[in-house]
Amino acid sequence: MNFRALSGGVPIGGSHYLIELEGKRIVIDCGAVQTGGKVLPPPIAKGHIDALLVTHGHFDHIGMLPLFVKEHPDTPIYGTKVTWRFARMILWDSYFVTLKKLERGEKVETHFSASDIERALTLKRFNVVREPEWFSPWPGWKVRFWPAGHINGAASIHIISPKGFRIIHSGDISFQNQPTIKGAKVINDIFSPEVLITEGTYGDRNLPNRIEEGWRFINQVVKTVKDDGKVLIPSFSITGPNIGIILANGLTRAGVDIPVHLDGMVRTAAGIISGSNEWSPNDNGLVFPKNLIAVPEKDPNDPDKSYAYRQKILDGGPAIIVSSHGMLEGGLAMFYLQHLITDYKSAVLLPGYQAEGTGGRRLLELERGHYFQINRRPFPIYCDVKRFQLSSHASGNELAGWVSEIQPWHVIITHAPNSAARGLEQKIKERHPSIRVSKGFNGEDVSLD
Ligand SMILES: [Zn+2]
């Protein structure tokens, strides 16, 4: 077997991995990352590819599916239906954002056309995986998508070759429960592979307990609204609905009668989660509480409806808004931010990781009174800015514990910054000196006999 992270191995980036085994060439994911307003695609796998297996619908895993299809027009794609729906939402959004930039005369690279998106997502090419059961893409081969707990529809991928060689690719994985998705479990079905290819995003870290961190977050929101302030929670579109649910339920328990508003792509993602059939018993889209409210969509008969509603939120008393983009790189979060940033009673609470070079990271690094640029205009920061760790990735100890449970011969670490990959390697070797551990450096082969 040969494994190569074309991108998104070590260090982290848009995920694109190649597995070569017994004459088959299988690609996992094809994503991109966005920094400083630029989208960075991975180097697309060359040569014949037998299948592209998609683990989940985050941009860094699906963002370049249309570019892959341009180069590999005959390769079938496999993924869950929720992943397909998230991919459709994200790819069209990314396409229209690029179009708008071009209309404004900005220099942006277009990586694919509208017809490339249609070709990637046509259900003639995209094979929907409807349940976590084995299927056979080619004679003698078995493949299974297994609930990975990270976001709705997310899967780890299990492969058994005709000679009986077994591989797990974790995808992005979480072992903690979230309101609409249970954490990954291996109980009752321990699949022990020869090779485990695992993400290691937080491989060197112990993350705070998700429930305790959730309450720290809720308490901060309660404090701000009780002091008559407004709270903006910039969030990734797909994780935003779960953050909204945690918060809305927490407010009910705290006796605070203020609704949580979902806006931007968070609102669209909430519609996908609540309106999709579950592909596994771990997904549950029917848990949205009544005090979680979507800002109305654009209405062709009443074009000002959405903005009038938003203005009412801003003109009124205490309010709570969960909106994309999660790293303040655009989206409706910027609209709310420009109204709240100068209000000393309000707060911006960042629940997710803020990558270097992003608006969210800059806002965290600046001090009160410093200026922050929104749409090329400087705004002084008077609001409160805080970061929380409501991560949907496994910690280093959880990953090392997983390795103990499934006992692979060889672990390949991907999707990790250098320090996290080193930290996870150390944790695994301390517990299991006999397990071989490799870091999947981008562009380098990891070969096993
Ligand atoms: Zn992800």
CSV table of C-alpha atoms and ligand atoms in Angstrom, one decimal:
chain,number,residue,atom,x,y,z
A,1,MET,CA,0.0,0.0,0.0
A,2,ASN,CA,1.1,3.5,-0.7
A,3,PHE,CA,-0.4,6.6,0.8
A,4,ARG,CA,0.3,10.2,-0.2
A,5,ALA,CA,-1.3,13.4,1.2
A,6,LEU,CA,-1.3,15.6,-1.9
A,7,SER,CA,-2.5,18.4,0.5
A,8,GLY,CA,-4.0,18.5,4.0
A,9,GLY,CA,-1.6,16.1,5.5
A,10,VAL,CA,1.2,17.6,7.5
A,11,PRO,CA,1.0,20.6,7.7
A,12,ILE,CA,-2.8,21.1,7.4
A,13,GLY,CA,-4.5,22.5,4.3
A,14,GLY,CA,-7.2,21.5,1.8
A,15,SER,CA,-7.6,17.7,2.2
A,16,HIS,CA,-6.7,15.6,-0.8
A,17,TYR,CA,-5.2,12.1,-0.3
A,18,LEU,CA,-4.3,9.2,-2.5
A,19,ILE,CA,-4.3,5.5,-1.5
A,20,GLU,CA,-2.8,3.0,-4.0
A,21,LEU,CA,-3.5,-0.6,-3.1
A,22,GLU,CA,-3.7,-3.9,-5.2
A,23,GLY,CA,-4.0,-2.1,-8.5
A,24,LYS,CA,-6.6,0.5,-7.4
A,25,ARG,CA,-6.0,4.2,-6.9
A,26,ILE,CA,-8.5,5.7,-4.5
A,27,VAL,CA,-8.7,9.4,-3.6
A,28,ILE,CA,-10.2,10.7,-0.4
A,29,ASP,CA,-11.6,14.3,-0.4
A,30,CYS,CA,-10.8,17.3,-2.5
A,31,GLY,CA,-10.9,20.5,-0.5
A,32,ALA,CA,-9.4,23.9,-0.4
A,33,VAL,CA,-8.5,26.4,2.3
A,34,GLN,CA,-9.3,30.1,2.3
A,35,THR,CA,-6.8,32.7,3.8
A,36,GLY,CA,-6.6,36.4,3.3
A,37,GLY,CA,-9.5,36.3,0.8
A,38,LYS,CA,-7.7,33.8,-1.4
A,39,VAL,CA,-8.7,30.2,-2.1
A,40,LEU,CA,-5.8,27.8,-2.3
A,41,PRO,CA,-6.6,24.6,-4.2
A,42,PRO,CA,-4.6,21.3,-3.7
A,43,PRO,CA,-2.5,19.8,-6.5
A,44,ILE,CA,-5.0,17.5,-8.1
A,45,ALA,CA,-4.1,13.8,-8.2
A,46,LYS,CA,-2.7,12.8,-11.6
A,47,GLY,CA,-3.3,9.6,-13.7
A,48,HIS,CA,-6.3,7.2,-13.6
A,49,ILE,CA,-8.3,7.4,-10.3
A,50,ASP,CA,-10.8,4.6,-9.6
A,51,ALA,CA,-13.0,6.5,-7.0
A,52,LEU,CA,-13.2,9.6,-5.0
A,53,LEU,CA,-14.6,9.0,-1.5
A,54,VAL,CA,-15.8,12.1,0.3
A,55,THR,CA,-15.7,12.1,4.1
A,56,HIS,CA,-17.8,15.2,4.9
A,57,GLY,CA,-19.1,18.5,3.6
A,58,HIS,CA,-16.6,21.1,5.0
A,59,PHE,CA,-15.0,23.4,2.4
A,60,ASP,CA,-11.5,22.1,3.2
A,61,HIS,CA,-12.8,18.6,2.1
A,62,ILE,CA,-15.2,19.3,-0.8
A,63,GLY,CA,-14.2,22.8,-2.0
A,64,MET,CA,-12.4,21.6,-5.1
A,65,LEU,CA,-14.6,18.7,-6.2
A,66,PRO,CA,-15.5,20.5,-9.4
A,67,LEU,CA,-11.8,21.1,-10.2
A,68,PHE,CA,-11.2,17.3,-9.6
A,69,VAL,CA,-14.0,16.4,-12.0
A,70,LYS,CA,-12.6,18.7,-14.6
A,71,GLU,CA,-9.4,16.6,-14.6
A,72,HIS,CA,-11.1,13.3,-13.9
A,73,PRO,CA,-14.4,13.3,-15.8
A,74,ASP,CA,-15.0,9.6,-15.4
A,75,THR,CA,-14.2,9.0,-11.8
A,76,PRO,CA,-17.2,8.1,-9.6
A,77,ILE,CA,-17.7,10.0,-6.3
A,78,TYR,CA,-19.1,8.4,-3.1
A,79,GLY,CA,-20.5,10.3,-0.1
A,80,THR,CA,-23.5,10.6,2.2
A,81,LYS,CA,-26.6,12.6,1.1
A,82,VAL,CA,-26.1,15.2,3.8
A,83,THR,CA,-22.5,15.7,2.6
A,84,TRP,CA,-23.9,16.1,-1.0
A,85,ARG,CA,-26.3,18.7,0.2
A,86,PHE,CA,-23.7,20.6,2.2
A,87,ALA,CA,-21.4,20.4,-0.9
A,88,ARG,CA,-24.1,21.9,-3.1
A,89,MET,CA,-24.7,24.7,-0.6
A,90,ILE,CA,-21.0,25.5,-0.2
A,91,LEU,CA,-19.9,25.2,-3.8
A,92,TRP,CA,-22.7,27.4,-5.2
A,93,ASP,CA,-22.0,30.0,-2.5
A,94,SER,CA,-18.3,30.0,-3.2
A,95,TYR,CA,-19.1,30.3,-7.0
A,96,PHE,CA,-21.4,33.3,-6.5
A,97,VAL,CA,-19.0,35.0,-4.0
A,98,THR,CA,-16.3,34.8,-6.7
A,99,LEU,CA,-18.7,36.2,-9.4
A,100,LYS,CA,-19.5,39.2,-7.1
A,101,LYS,CA,-15.8,39.9,-6.6
A,102,LEU,CA,-15.2,39.8,-10.4
A,103,GLU,CA,-18.2,42.2,-10.9
A,104,ARG,CA,-16.6,44.6,-8.4
A,105,GLY,CA,-13.4,44.4,-10.5
A,106,GLU,CA,-11.4,42.5,-7.9
A,107,LYS,CA,-8.6,40.2,-9.1
A,108,VAL,CA,-9.7,36.6,-8.2
A,109,GLU,CA,-8.8,33.3,-9.6
A,110,THR,CA,-11.8,31.2,-10.8
A,111,HIS,CA,-11.0,27.5,-10.4
A,112,PHE,CA,-14.2,26.1,-11.9
A,113,SER,CA,-17.4,27.0,-13.7
A,114,ALA,CA,-21.0,26.5,-12.9
A,115,SER,CA,-21.2,23.5,-15.2
A,116,ASP,CA,-18.2,22.0,-13.4
A,117,ILE,CA,-20.2,22.2,-10.2
A,118,GLU,CA,-23.2,20.6,-11.9
A,119,ARG,CA,-21.0,17.8,-13.3
A,120,ALA,CA,-19.4,17.1,-9.9
A,121,LEU,CA,-22.8,16.9,-8.1
A,122,THR,CA,-25.0,15.2,-10.6
A,123,LEU,CA,-26.4,12.1,-9.0
A,124,LYS,CA,-25.2,10.1,-12.0
A,125,ARG,CA,-21.6,10.7,-10.8
A,126,PHE,CA,-22.2,11.2,-7.0
A,127,ASN,CA,-23.1,7.9,-5.5
A,128,VAL,CA,-25.1,8.5,-2.4
A,129,VAL,CA,-24.1,6.2,0.6
A,130,ARG,CA,-27.4,5.7,2.4
A,131,GLU,CA,-26.4,3.7,5.4
A,132,PRO,CA,-23.3,2.7,7.4
A,133,GLU,CA,-23.1,-0.8,5.7
A,134,TRP,CA,-20.5,-2.5,3.5
A,135,PHE,CA,-20.8,-2.1,-0.2
A,136,SER,CA,-18.7,-3.3,-3.1
A,137,PRO,CA,-17.5,-0.7,-5.6
A,138,TRP,CA,-15.5,-3.3,-7.5
A,139,PRO,CA,-15.5,-7.2,-7.3
A,140,GLY,CA,-13.7,-8.4,-4.2
A,141,TRP,CA,-13.5,-4.9,-2.6
A,142,LYS,CA,-15.5,-3.8,0.4
A,143,VAL,CA,-16.0,-0.2,1.5
A,144,ARG,CA,-18.1,1.2,4.4
A,145,PHE,CA,-18.8,4.8,5.5
A,146,TRP,CA,-18.9,4.9,9.3
A,147,PRO,CA,-20.4,7.7,11.5
A,148,ALA,CA,-17.5,10.0,12.5
A,149,GLY,CA,-19.3,12.4,14.9
A,150,HIS,CA,-17.7,15.5,13.4
A,151,ILE,CA,-20.7,17.1,11.6
A,152,ASN,CA,-23.9,15.7,10.2
A,153,GLY,CA,-23.2,13.3,7.4
A,154,ALA,CA,-19.5,13.0,8.3
A,155,ALA,CA,-18.0,9.5,7.9
A,156,SER,CA,-14.8,7.7,8.5
A,157,ILE,CA,-14.0,5.3,5.6
A,158,HIS,CA,-13.3,1.6,6.1
A,159,ILE,CA,-11.8,-0.3,3.2
A,160,ILE,CA,-11.1,-4.1,2.8
A,161,SER,CA,-9.1,-5.1,-0.3
A,162,PRO,CA,-9.5,-8.5,-2.1
A,163,LYS,CA,-6.4,-9.8,-0.3
A,164,GLY,CA,-8.0,-8.8,3.1
A,165,PHE,CA,-5.9,-5.6,3.7
A,166,ARG,CA,-7.9,-3.3,6.0
A,167,ILE,CA,-7.7,0.5,6.1
A,168,ILE,CA,-9.5,3.1,8.1
A,169,HIS,CA,-9.4,6.8,7.0
A,170,SER,CA,-10.8,8.7,9.9
A,171,GLY,CA,-11.9,11.8,8.0
A,172,ASP,CA,-12.4,14.6,10.6
A,173,ILE,CA,-13.6,12.8,13.8
A,174,SER,CA,-15.1,13.7,17.1
A,175,PHE,CA,-15.9,11.4,20.0
A,176,GLN,CA,-18.1,14.0,21.9
A,177,ASN,CA,-21.8,14.2,21.4
A,178,GLN,CA,-23.4,17.3,19.8
A,179,PRO,CA,-27.1,18.1,19.8
A,180,THR,CA,-27.7,16.8,16.2
A,181,ILE,CA,-25.0,14.2,16.0
A,182,LYS,CA,-23.5,11.6,18.5
A,183,GLY,CA,-19.8,11.2,18.8
A,184,ALA,CA,-18.1,8.4,16.9
A,185,LYS,CA,-18.2,5.0,18.7
A,186,VAL,CA,-16.4,1.8,18.0
A,187,ILE,CA,-18.4,-0.3,20.5
A,188,ASN,CA,-20.1,-3.4,19.0
A,189,ASP,CA,-18.2,-3.2,15.8
A,190,ILE,CA,-14.5,-3.0,16.4
A,191,PHE,CA,-12.9,-2.9,13.0
A,192,SER,CA,-9.2,-3.5,13.5
A,193,PRO,CA,-7.3,-2.3,10.4
A,194,GLU,CA,-3.7,-2.9,9.3
A,195,VAL,CA,-3.4,0.9,8.6
A,196,LEU,CA,-5.2,3.7,10.4
A,197,ILE,CA,-4.9,7.0,8.6
A,198,THR,CA,-6.1,9.6,11.1
A,199,GLU,CA,-6.6,13.3,11.4
A,200,GLY,CA,-4.5,14.9,14.1
A,201,THR,CA,-5.8,18.5,14.1
A,202,TYR,CA,-5.5,18.8,17.9
A,203,GLY,CA,-3.1,15.8,18.3
A,204,ASP,CA,-0.9,17.6,20.8
A,205,ARG,CA,-3.8,19.1,22.9
A,206,ASN,CA,-6.3,18.2,25.6
A,207,LEU,CA,-9.4,20.1,24.7
A,208,PRO,CA,-11.7,21.4,27.5
A,209,ASN,CA,-14.6,19.2,28.4
A,210,ARG,CA,-17.3,20.1,25.8
A,211,ILE,CA,-20.1,20.4,28.3
A,212,GLU,CA,-18.1,22.6,30.7
A,213,GLU,CA,-16.9,24.8,27.9
A,214,GLY,CA,-20.5,25.0,26.6
A,215,TRP,CA,-21.6,26.3,30.0
A,216,ARG,CA,-18.8,28.9,30.1
A,217,PHE,CA,-20.0,30.1,26.7
A,218,ILE,CA,-23.7,30.2,27.7
A,219,ASN,CA,-22.8,32.1,30.9
A,220,GLN,CA,-20.9,34.7,28.9
A,221,VAL,CA,-23.9,35.2,26.6
A,222,VAL,CA,-26.3,35.4,29.6
A,223,LYS,CA,-24.0,38.1,31.3
A,224,THR,CA,-23.9,40.2,28.1
A,225,VAL,CA,-27.7,40.2,27.4
A,226,LYS,CA,-28.5,40.8,31.1
A,227,ASP,CA,-26.2,43.9,30.8
A,228,ASP,CA,-28.4,45.0,27.9
A,229,GLY,CA,-25.8,44.1,25.2
A,230,LYS,CA,-26.1,42.1,21.9
A,231,VAL,CA,-24.0,39.0,21.2
A,232,LEU,CA,-22.6,38.1,17.8
A,233,ILE,CA,-21.4,34.5,17.4
A,234,PRO,CA,-19.5,34.2,14.1
A,235,SER,CA,-19.8,30.6,13.2
A,236,PHE,CA,-19.0,28.1,10.4
A,237,SER,CA,-22.1,27.4,8.5
A,238,ILE,CA,-22.3,23.7,9.3
A,239,THR,CA,-21.3,23.9,13.0
A,240,GLY,CA,-23.4,27.0,13.7
A,241,PRO,CA,-26.8,25.2,14.1
A,242,ASN,CA,-25.4,23.0,16.9
A,243,ILE,CA,-23.9,26.0,18.6
A,244,GLY,CA,-27.3,27.7,18.3
A,245,ILE,CA,-29.1,24.7,19.8
A,246,ILE,CA,-26.7,24.4,22.7
A,247,LEU,CA,-27.1,28.1,23.4
A,248,ALA,CA,-30.9,28.2,23.0
A,249,ASN,CA,-31.3,25.2,25.4
A,250,GLY,CA,-28.9,26.8,27.9
A,251,LEU,CA,-30.8,30.1,27.9
A,252,THR,CA,-34.0,28.2,28.6
A,253,ARG,CA,-32.4,26.5,31.5
A,254,ALA,CA,-31.0,29.8,32.7
A,255,GLY,CA,-34.5,31.4,32.5
A,256,VAL,CA,-33.5,33.9,29.8
A,257,ASP,CA,-36.3,34.6,27.4
A,258,ILE,CA,-34.4,36.0,24.4
A,259,PRO,CA,-34.4,34.0,21.1
A,260,VAL,CA,-31.2,32.9,19.3
A,261,HIS,CA,-31.2,34.0,15.7
A,262,LEU,CA,-29.6,32.1,12.9
A,263,ASP,CA,-28.5,34.0,9.8
A,264,GLY,CA,-26.5,33.6,6.6
A,265,MET,CA,-25.3,30.1,5.6
A,266,VAL,CA,-25.8,28.9,9.2
A,267,ARG,CA,-29.6,29.3,8.6
A,268,THR,CA,-29.3,27.3,5.3
A,269,ALA,CA,-27.3,24.6,7.0
A,270,ALA,CA,-29.9,24.3,9.8
A,271,GLY,CA,-32.5,23.7,7.0
A,272,ILE,CA,-30.3,20.9,5.6
A,273,ILE,CA,-29.8,19.3,9.0
A,274,SER,CA,-33.4,19.4,10.0
A,275,GLY,CA,-34.7,18.4,6.5
A,276,SER,CA,-32.5,15.4,5.8
A,277,ASN,CA,-33.2,11.8,6.4
A,278,GLU,CA,-30.6,10.3,8.8
A,279,TRP,CA,-28.1,8.1,7.1
A,280,SER,CA,-27.0,6.6,10.5
A,281,PRO,CA,-28.5,6.2,14.0
A,282,ASN,CA,-26.0,8.8,15.2
A,283,ASP,CA,-27.5,11.7,13.2
A,284,ASN,CA,-30.6,13.4,14.5
A,285,GLY,CA,-31.9,16.6,12.8
A,286,LEU,CA,-35.1,16.9,14.8
A,287,VAL,CA,-33.8,18.6,17.9
A,288,PHE,CA,-34.2,22.3,17.1
A,289,PRO,CA,-35.8,24.2,20.0
A,290,LYS,CA,-38.5,26.9,19.6
A,291,ASN,CA,-36.3,29.7,20.8
A,292,LEU,CA,-33.9,29.2,17.9
A,293,ILE,CA,-35.2,31.4,15.1
A,294,ALA,CA,-34.1,31.7,11.5
A,295,VAL,CA,-33.9,35.2,10.0
A,296,PRO,CA,-36.4,35.3,7.1
A,297,GLU,CA,-35.0,34.4,3.7
A,298,LYS,CA,-35.1,36.9,0.8
A,299,ASP,CA,-38.7,37.2,-0.4
A,300,PRO,CA,-39.2,38.2,-4.1
A,301,ASN,CA,-42.5,39.9,-3.2
A,302,ASP,CA,-40.9,41.8,-0.3
A,303,PRO,CA,-37.2,42.4,-1.1
A,304,ASP,CA,-36.5,44.4,2.0
A,305,LYS,CA,-38.0,41.8,4.4
A,306,SER,CA,-34.7,40.2,5.5
A,307,TYR,CA,-32.9,43.5,6.0
A,308,ALA,CA,-35.9,45.1,7.8
A,309,TYR,CA,-35.8,42.1,10.2
A,310,ARG,CA,-32.1,42.5,10.7
A,311,GLN,CA,-32.4,46.2,11.4
A,312,LYS,CA,-35.2,45.4,13.9
A,313,ILE,CA,-32.8,43.1,15.8
A,314,LEU,CA,-30.1,45.8,15.8
A,315,ASP,CA,-32.4,48.6,16.8
A,316,GLY,CA,-34.0,46.7,19.7
A,317,GLY,CA,-32.7,45.6,23.1
A,318,PRO,CA,-30.5,42.6,23.9
A,319,ALA,CA,-30.2,40.1,21.0
A,320,ILE,CA,-28.2,37.0,20.0
A,321,ILE,CA,-27.1,36.2,16.5
A,322,VAL,CA,-25.2,33.1,15.2
A,323,SER,CA,-24.0,33.9,11.6
A,324,SER,CA,-21.4,32.8,9.2
A,325,HIS,CA,-18.5,33.3,8.3
A,326,GLY,CA,-16.8,31.6,11.3
A,327,MET,CA,-13.4,33.3,10.8
A,328,LEU,CA,-14.9,36.7,9.9
A,329,GLU,CA,-13.7,36.4,6.3
A,330,GLY,CA,-17.0,37.7,4.9
A,331,GLY,CA,-20.7,36.7,5.1
A,332,LEU,CA,-23.5,38.3,7.1
A,333,ALA,CA,-21.4,38.2,10.3
A,334,MET,CA,-19.6,41.2,8.9
A,335,PHE,CA,-22.9,43.1,8.6
A,336,TYR,CA,-23.7,42.6,12.3
A,337,LEU,CA,-20.1,43.2,13.3
A,338,GLN,CA,-19.9,46.7,11.9
A,339,HIS,CA,-22.9,47.6,14.1
A,340,LEU,CA,-21.8,45.9,17.3
A,341,ILE,CA,-18.0,46.4,17.2
A,342,THR,CA,-18.3,50.0,18.6
A,343,ASP,CA,-20.8,49.1,21.3
A,344,TYR,CA,-19.1,48.6,24.6
A,345,LYS,CA,-22.1,46.6,26.0
A,346,SER,CA,-22.0,44.1,23.1
A,347,ALA,CA,-19.8,41.0,22.6
A,348,VAL,CA,-18.3,39.0,19.8
A,349,LEU,CA,-17.8,35.4,20.9
A,350,LEU,CA,-15.7,33.2,18.6
A,351,PRO,CA,-16.6,29.5,19.2
A,352,GLY,CA,-14.2,28.0,16.7
A,353,TYR,CA,-10.5,27.9,15.6
A,354,GLN,CA,-9.3,31.1,14.0
A,355,ALA,CA,-6.6,30.4,11.4
A,356,GLU,CA,-3.6,32.8,10.9
A,357,GLY,CA,-4.3,35.6,8.5
A,358,THR,CA,-8.1,35.6,9.0
A,359,GLY,CA,-10.3,38.4,10.3
A,360,GLY,CA,-11.2,36.4,13.4
A,361,ARG,CA,-7.5,35.9,14.4
A,362,ARG,CA,-6.8,39.7,13.8
A,363,LEU,CA,-9.8,40.7,16.0
A,364,LEU,CA,-8.5,38.4,18.8
A,365,GLU,CA,-5.0,39.8,18.6
A,366,LEU,CA,-6.1,43.5,18.7
A,367,GLU,CA,-6.8,45.4,21.9
A,368,ARG,CA,-9.8,47.5,22.9
A,369,GLY,CA,-9.7,50.9,21.1
A,370,HIS,CA,-7.6,49.5,18.2
A,371,TYR,CA,-9.1,49.7,14.7
A,372,PHE,CA,-10.5,46.8,12.8
A,373,GLN,CA,-11.2,46.9,9.0
A,374,ILE,CA,-14.6,46.0,7.8
A,375,ASN,CA,-15.2,46.4,4.1
A,376,ARG,CA,-12.1,48.6,3.9
A,377,ARG,CA,-13.4,50.9,6.6
A,378,PRO,CA,-11.7,51.2,10.1
A,379,PHE,CA,-13.9,50.6,13.1
A,380,PRO,CA,-12.7,51.1,16.7
A,381,ILE,CA,-13.1,48.0,18.8
A,382,TYR,CA,-15.2,48.7,22.0
A,383,CYS,CA,-17.2,45.5,22.2
A,384,ASP,CA,-16.0,42.5,24.3
A,385,VAL,CA,-14.1,39.8,22.2
A,386,LYS,CA,-13.7,36.3,23.5
A,387,ARG,CA,-12.7,32.9,22.2
A,388,PHE,CA,-14.3,29.5,23.2
A,389,GLN,CA,-13.2,26.0,22.3
A,390,LEU,CA,-16.4,24.2,21.1
A,391,SER,CA,-14.4,22.0,18.8
A,392,SER,CA,-15.8,19.1,16.8
A,393,HIS,CA,-12.4,17.4,16.5
A,394,ALA,CA,-11.0,14.7,18.8
A,395,SER,CA,-8.2,15.7,21.2
A,396,GLY,CA,-4.8,14.0,21.2
A,397,ASN,CA,-5.7,11.7,24.1
A,398,GLU,CA,-9.0,10.7,22.5
A,399,LEU,CA,-7.2,9.8,19.3
A,400,ALA,CA,-4.5,7.8,21.2
A,401,GLY,CA,-7.3,6.0,23.1
A,402,TRP,CA,-9.0,5.1,19.8
A,403,VAL,CA,-5.7,3.7,18.5
A,404,SER,CA,-5.6,1.5,21.7
A,405,GLU,CA,-9.1,0.2,21.0
A,406,ILE,CA,-8.6,-0.7,17.4
A,407,GLN,CA,-4.9,-1.7,17.5
A,408,PRO,CA,-3.7,-1.0,14.0
A,409,TRP,CA,-0.2,-2.1,12.8
A,410,HIS,CA,0.6,1.3,11.4
A,411,VAL,CA,-0.8,4.8,12.0
A,412,ILE,CA,-0.4,7.6,9.5
A,413,ILE,CA,-1.1,11.1,10.8
A,414,THR,CA,-2.7,13.6,8.5
A,415,HIS,CA,-4.8,16.9,8.7
A,416,ALA,CA,-2.4,18.2,11.4
A,417,PRO,CA,-0.1,21.1,12.0
A,418,ASN,CA,3.5,20.0,12.5
A,419,SER,CA,3.4,20.4,16.3
A,420,ALA,CA,0.1,18.5,16.6
A,421,ALA,CA,1.4,15.6,14.4
A,422,ARG,CA,4.5,15.3,16.6
A,423,GLY,CA,2.4,15.5,19.8
A,424,LEU,CA,0.1,12.7,18.6
A,425,GLU,CA,3.0,10.5,17.4
A,426,GLN,CA,4.5,10.8,20.9
A,427,LYS,CA,1.2,10.0,22.7
A,428,ILE,CA,0.7,6.8,20.5
A,429,LYS,CA,4.3,5.7,20.9
A,430,GLU,CA,4.2,6.1,24.7
A,431,ARG,CA,1.2,3.8,24.9
A,432,HIS,CA,2.1,1.4,22.1
A,433,PRO,CA,5.9,1.2,21.3
A,434,SER,CA,5.2,-1.6,18.7
A,435,ILE,CA,2.8,0.4,16.5
A,436,ARG,CA,4.6,2.1,13.6
A,437,VAL,CA,3.7,5.8,13.3
A,438,SER,CA,4.3,8.0,10.3
A,439,LYS,CA,3.5,11.6,9.6
A,440,GLY,CA,1.8,12.1,6.2
A,441,PHE,CA,3.9,15.0,5.0
A,442,ASN,CA,2.3,16.7,1.9
A,443,GLY,CA,3.7,15.4,-1.3
A,444,GLU,CA,5.6,12.5,0.3
A,445,ASP,CA,4.8,8.8,0.0
A,446,VAL,CA,4.3,6.5,3.0
A,447,SER,CA,4.8,3.0,1.6
A,448,LEU,CA,4.0,-0.3,3.4
A,449,ASP,CA,4.9,-3.8,2.1
B,1,ZN,ZN,-14.3,19.1,9.0
